[in-house]
Short mmCIF file of C-alpha atoms and ligand atoms in Angstrom, two decimals:
data_model
loop_
_atom_site.label_atom_id
_atom_site.label_comp_id
_atom_site.label_asym_id
_atom_site.label_seq_id
_atom_site.Cartn_x
_atom_site.Cartn_y
_atom_site.Cartn_z
CA MET A 1 136.12 124.96 82.89
CA CYS A 2 133.69 128.11 82.29
CA SER A 3 132.69 131.42 83.87
CA GLY A 4 129.19 130.80 82.85
CA ARG A 5 129.25 128.69 85.09
CA VAL A 6 129.77 131.53 88.57
CA ASP A 7 126.35 131.52 89.69
CA LEU A 8 125.01 134.81 90.85
CA THR A 9 124.42 133.37 94.68
CA PHE A 10 128.48 131.96 94.56
CA VAL A 11 128.98 136.20 94.45
CA LEU A 12 126.72 136.43 96.96
CA ARG A 13 127.78 133.95 99.22
CA ALA A 14 132.52 135.50 98.49
CA PHE A 15 131.00 138.51 99.48
CA SER A 16 128.61 137.29 102.73
CA ASN A 17 132.17 135.85 103.72
CA GLY A 18 134.11 139.37 103.85
CA MET A 19 135.51 139.31 100.77
CA ASP A 20 136.75 142.53 99.65
CA GLY A 21 136.30 141.82 95.91
CA VAL A 22 135.65 139.93 93.75
CA PHE A 23 137.29 139.33 90.14
CA ILE A 24 136.06 136.86 87.50
CA GLY A 25 138.22 136.22 84.66
CA GLY A 26 137.17 135.06 81.37
CA CYS A 27 138.12 134.12 77.44
CA ARG A 28 137.84 136.19 75.23
CA LEU A 29 134.06 136.86 74.06
CA ASN A 30 133.16 134.73 71.19
CA GLU A 31 136.07 132.52 71.10
CA CYS A 32 134.48 130.07 73.95
CA ASN A 33 136.07 126.60 73.51
CA TYR A 34 132.66 125.35 73.15
CA SER A 35 129.21 126.26 71.50
CA THR A 36 127.96 127.90 74.82
CA HIS A 37 129.69 130.93 75.22
CA GLY A 38 129.39 130.86 78.65
CA ASN A 39 131.70 134.45 79.34
CA TYR A 40 128.30 135.93 77.97
CA ASP A 41 126.02 134.29 80.96
CA ALA A 42 128.84 135.94 83.29
CA LEU A 43 128.43 139.24 81.55
CA ASN A 44 125.01 139.52 82.17
CA MET A 45 124.73 137.80 85.66
CA VAL A 46 127.75 140.27 86.79
CA LEU A 47 125.81 143.40 84.92
CA LEU A 48 122.81 141.92 87.10
CA CYS A 49 125.03 141.64 90.29
CA LYS A 50 126.28 145.35 89.85
CA ARG A 51 123.44 146.99 90.41
CA ILE A 52 122.02 144.15 92.96
CA MET A 53 125.18 145.76 94.92
CA GLU A 54 124.19 149.35 94.01
CA HIS A 55 120.42 148.21 95.34
CA ILE A 56 122.23 147.59 98.74
CA GLY A 57 124.42 149.95 99.27
CA LEU A 58 127.85 147.98 98.45
CA ASN A 59 129.94 150.09 95.65
CA PRO A 60 129.77 148.18 92.11
CA GLU A 61 133.45 147.91 91.47
CA ARG A 62 133.96 145.72 93.84
CA LEU A 63 132.99 143.11 91.33
CA ARG A 64 135.39 143.13 88.05
CA ILE A 65 135.08 140.90 85.45
CA GLU A 66 137.50 140.56 82.43
CA PHE A 67 138.15 138.54 79.60
CA MET A 68 141.59 137.30 78.09
CA SER A 69 142.91 134.32 76.73
CA SER A 70 145.73 132.52 78.67
CA ALA A 71 148.88 133.84 76.85
CA GLU A 72 147.84 137.38 78.02
CA GLY A 73 149.99 136.75 80.69
CA ILE A 74 151.21 140.37 81.44
CA LEU A 75 147.30 141.97 80.52
CA PHE A 76 146.11 139.54 83.08
CA ALA A 77 148.87 140.34 85.98
CA GLU A 78 148.24 144.41 84.72
CA VAL A 79 143.82 144.11 85.51
CA MET A 80 144.58 141.58 88.40
CA ASP A 81 147.41 144.35 89.96
CA GLU A 82 144.27 147.37 88.63
CA PHE A 83 141.41 145.46 90.32
CA GLY A 84 143.64 144.58 93.82
CA LYS A 85 144.90 148.45 93.85
CA LYS A 86 141.01 149.60 93.56
CA VAL A 87 139.46 147.00 95.97
CA LYS A 88 142.19 148.76 98.46
CA GLU A 89 140.61 151.74 97.88
CA LEU A 90 137.88 150.71 98.52
CA GLY A 91 138.34 149.51 101.70
CA PRO A 92 136.86 146.98 103.88
CA LEU A 93 133.62 145.62 102.18
CA GLY A 94 130.88 147.79 104.28
CA LYS A 95 133.03 149.83 105.89
CA GLY A 96 133.92 151.60 103.10
CA GLU A 97 130.20 152.31 102.01
CA GLY A 98 129.31 153.07 105.78
CA ILE A 99 126.90 150.45 106.36
CA ASP A 100 126.71 148.62 109.94
CA HIS A 101 128.48 144.40 109.31
CA TYR A 102 125.27 142.81 110.39
CA GLU A 103 122.50 145.40 108.45
CA LEU A 104 125.06 143.89 105.55
CA LYS A 105 125.09 141.37 106.49
CA SER A 106 121.36 140.23 106.57
CA LYS A 107 121.10 142.54 102.81
CA LEU A 108 123.09 139.82 101.49
CA GLU A 109 121.81 136.47 103.23
CA GLU A 110 118.28 138.24 101.99
CA ILE A 111 118.64 138.74 98.67
CA THR A 112 120.90 135.19 98.24
CA LYS A 113 117.36 133.69 99.13
CA LEU A 114 115.62 135.38 96.11
CA VAL A 115 118.51 135.01 93.25
CA PRO A 116 115.54 131.74 92.11
CA TYR A 117 113.29 134.55 91.95
CA ILE A 118 115.63 137.08 90.37
CA LYS A 119 116.92 134.32 87.69
CA VAL A 120 113.04 133.50 87.09
CA MET A 121 111.83 137.05 86.16
CA LYS A 122 114.98 138.51 84.38
CA ASN A 123 115.82 134.60 82.16
CA GLU A 124 115.14 136.81 79.57
CA LYS A 125 118.46 139.46 79.54
CA LEU A 126 120.32 136.93 81.52
CA ALA A 127 120.41 135.20 78.65
CA SER A 128 121.30 137.80 76.12
CA ARG A 129 124.47 138.30 73.65
CA LEU A 130 125.63 141.86 73.87
CA GLU A 131 128.27 142.67 71.70
CA ASN A 132 128.83 146.26 72.38
CA PRO A 133 130.15 147.95 75.41
CA GLU A 134 128.12 150.62 75.33
CA GLU A 135 124.89 148.58 75.91
CA TYR A 136 125.82 146.87 79.02
CA ASP A 137 124.99 149.66 81.42
CA LYS A 138 121.62 149.26 79.87
CA LEU A 139 121.04 145.88 80.53
CA PHE A 140 120.13 146.74 83.59
CA THR A 141 118.62 149.65 85.17
CA LYS A 142 118.34 150.93 88.91
CA ASP A 143 114.77 151.20 88.60
CA GLU A 144 114.39 148.09 86.98
CA ILE A 145 116.39 146.80 89.77
CA ASP A 146 114.84 149.20 92.47
CA THR A 147 111.03 147.77 91.60
CA LEU A 148 112.10 143.92 91.33
CA PHE A 149 112.92 143.92 95.43
CA SER A 150 109.98 146.68 96.19
CA GLU A 151 107.58 144.54 93.96
CA VAL A 152 108.52 140.33 95.39
CA ILE A 153 106.15 138.51 94.17
CA SER A 154 104.81 135.83 96.53
CA TYR A 155 102.44 132.75 96.04
CA TYR A 156 100.21 132.45 98.77
CA ILE A 157 97.23 129.68 99.55
CA ASP A 158 94.34 130.45 100.07
CA PRO A 159 92.63 127.79 102.61
CA GLU A 160 88.82 128.84 101.92
CA LYS A 161 88.86 128.18 98.01
CA CYS A 162 92.08 124.95 98.38
CA GLN A 163 89.71 121.61 97.13
CA ALA A 164 93.16 119.69 98.31
CA CYS A 165 93.92 118.49 94.92
CA MET A 166 97.24 118.03 95.13
CA THR A 167 97.96 119.59 91.48
CA CYS A 168 100.11 122.04 92.97
CA ALA A 169 101.92 119.93 95.12
CA GLN A 170 103.70 117.36 92.53
CA ARG A 171 104.07 120.18 89.76
CA CYS A 172 105.99 122.45 92.41
CA PRO A 173 109.60 121.82 91.50
CA VAL A 174 111.75 122.65 95.06
CA GLU A 175 109.15 120.96 96.74
CA ALA A 176 108.22 123.95 98.43
CA ILE A 177 103.75 122.95 99.30
CA ILE A 178 103.49 121.20 102.24
CA SER A 179 100.75 118.31 101.27
CA ALA A 180 98.50 115.68 102.51
CA LYS A 181 95.35 113.96 101.61
CA ASN A 182 92.70 116.53 102.01
CA GLN A 183 94.04 118.64 103.85
CA VAL A 184 94.68 122.40 102.49
CA HIS A 185 98.04 123.25 101.17
CA VAL A 186 100.42 125.57 102.38
CA ILE A 187 103.13 127.38 100.58
CA ASP A 188 106.26 127.17 102.87
CA GLN A 189 107.74 130.54 102.22
CA GLU A 190 111.48 129.52 103.07
CA ARG A 191 111.47 127.33 100.26
CA CYS A 192 110.00 128.33 97.63
CA ILE A 193 111.37 130.35 94.60
CA LYS A 194 108.80 132.31 93.29
CA CYS A 195 108.06 130.55 90.28
CA GLY A 196 105.03 130.20 89.79
CA THR A 197 104.33 127.32 88.23
CA CYS A 198 101.68 126.52 91.38
CA PHE A 199 99.20 129.83 90.53
CA GLU A 200 99.54 128.36 86.98
CA ALA A 201 98.71 124.99 87.90
CA CYS A 202 95.58 125.26 90.05
CA PRO A 203 92.90 124.16 88.06
CA PRO A 204 90.64 127.60 87.42
CA ARG A 205 87.52 125.73 88.87
CA PHE A 206 88.95 125.85 92.30
CA GLY A 207 91.58 129.33 91.67
CA ALA A 208 93.49 128.70 95.35
CA VAL A 209 96.90 130.21 94.57
CA THR A 210 96.96 133.90 95.08
CA LYS A 211 99.59 136.09 93.61
CA ILE A 212 100.75 138.87 96.34
CA VAL A 213 102.50 142.09 94.68
CA GLY A 214 105.33 143.60 97.20
CA GLU A 215 103.42 142.88 100.60
CA PRO A 216 103.38 140.87 103.04
CA VAL A 217 102.17 136.96 102.90
CA PRO A 218 98.77 136.04 105.00
CA PRO A 219 100.62 133.52 107.84
CA PRO A 220 99.68 129.52 107.45
CA ILE A 221 96.65 128.20 108.44
CA PRO A 222 97.56 126.02 111.89
CA GLU A 223 97.88 122.01 111.28
CA GLU A 224 94.80 121.49 113.09
CA LYS A 225 92.69 123.73 110.91
CA ARG A 226 93.56 121.60 107.59
CA THR A 227 91.63 119.23 107.20
CA ILE A 228 88.82 119.39 104.31
CA VAL A 229 84.95 118.29 105.06
CA ARG A 230 83.79 117.11 102.09
CA LYS A 231 80.37 118.77 101.59
CA SER A 232 79.21 114.93 100.88
CA LYS A 233 80.79 114.05 104.69
CA GLU A 234 78.86 116.81 106.54
CA ARG A 235 75.48 114.53 105.66
S1 SF4 B 301 105.70 129.58 93.45
FE1 SF4 B 301 107.07 127.54 92.62
S2 SF4 B 301 108.32 127.22 94.42
FE2 SF4 B 301 106.68 128.16 94.90
S3 SF4 B 301 105.86 126.50 95.91
FE3 SF4 B 301 104.38 127.17 93.90
S4 SF4 B 301 105.11 125.77 93.28
FE4 SF4 B 301 107.03 125.81 94.73
S1 SF4 B 302 96.05 122.60 93.40
FE1 SF4 B 302 94.79 124.64 94.26
S2 SF4 B 302 92.81 123.48 94.51
FE2 SF4 B 302 94.58 121.83 94.65
S3 SF4 B 302 95.98 121.50 96.20
FE3 SF4 B 302 96.63 123.29 94.99
S4 SF4 B 302 96.24 125.26 95.46
FE4 SF4 B 302 94.74 123.64 96.67
#
């Protein structure tokens, strides 16, 4: 019902499935039927996605958003005709840019996994209301998006410091923390959406959750070594 429902993952999925171009049509800006003005959200998502496409070497012109009313059939036909021609001119996805098929597939998979993180990091800008098209290019810059991916944040629980209080596991929104009583807690990096809640939630007296920027996360402590032996029980 609304272009604002078109999530970044939908666009990435279309490209992952081999689509050569993606077109999003929305109602005219400021003519939204609802109070939500979701077409601004769609616009921001597209501006972000175009920069991500540039980052992975895809031509951003493969993605287009246009706003028009349902009474503008001729305009719609013209835009689609023009976009279709543009996509043909660009050639098959990846091939036109000289990117190896498997390399592109893995890049798209990697980016798709990071979508929740990207949304957390860019949530303010994604809520912008850009009234002037001259502002579109400046909302997200190339350098900003390159930095976003070169300095990806990960969270890691230091097994030496974790006291198995379970607070982080109770707060994690996606159940990404392997948790059990008296067991060192471990973050499942595949499930983690990098929201940082565990980092905030771990009591300062333990300070067991570490933020890692742009570096690989140490491997998880083996299961057989996760039991915490309390000092009182050692005696
Ligand atoms: S960063 Fe967020 S998603 Fe990841 S483990 Fe911590 S609370 Fe869960
Ligand atoms: S909140 Fe901190 S101390 Fe408690 S289980 Fe999580 S990492 Fe361990």
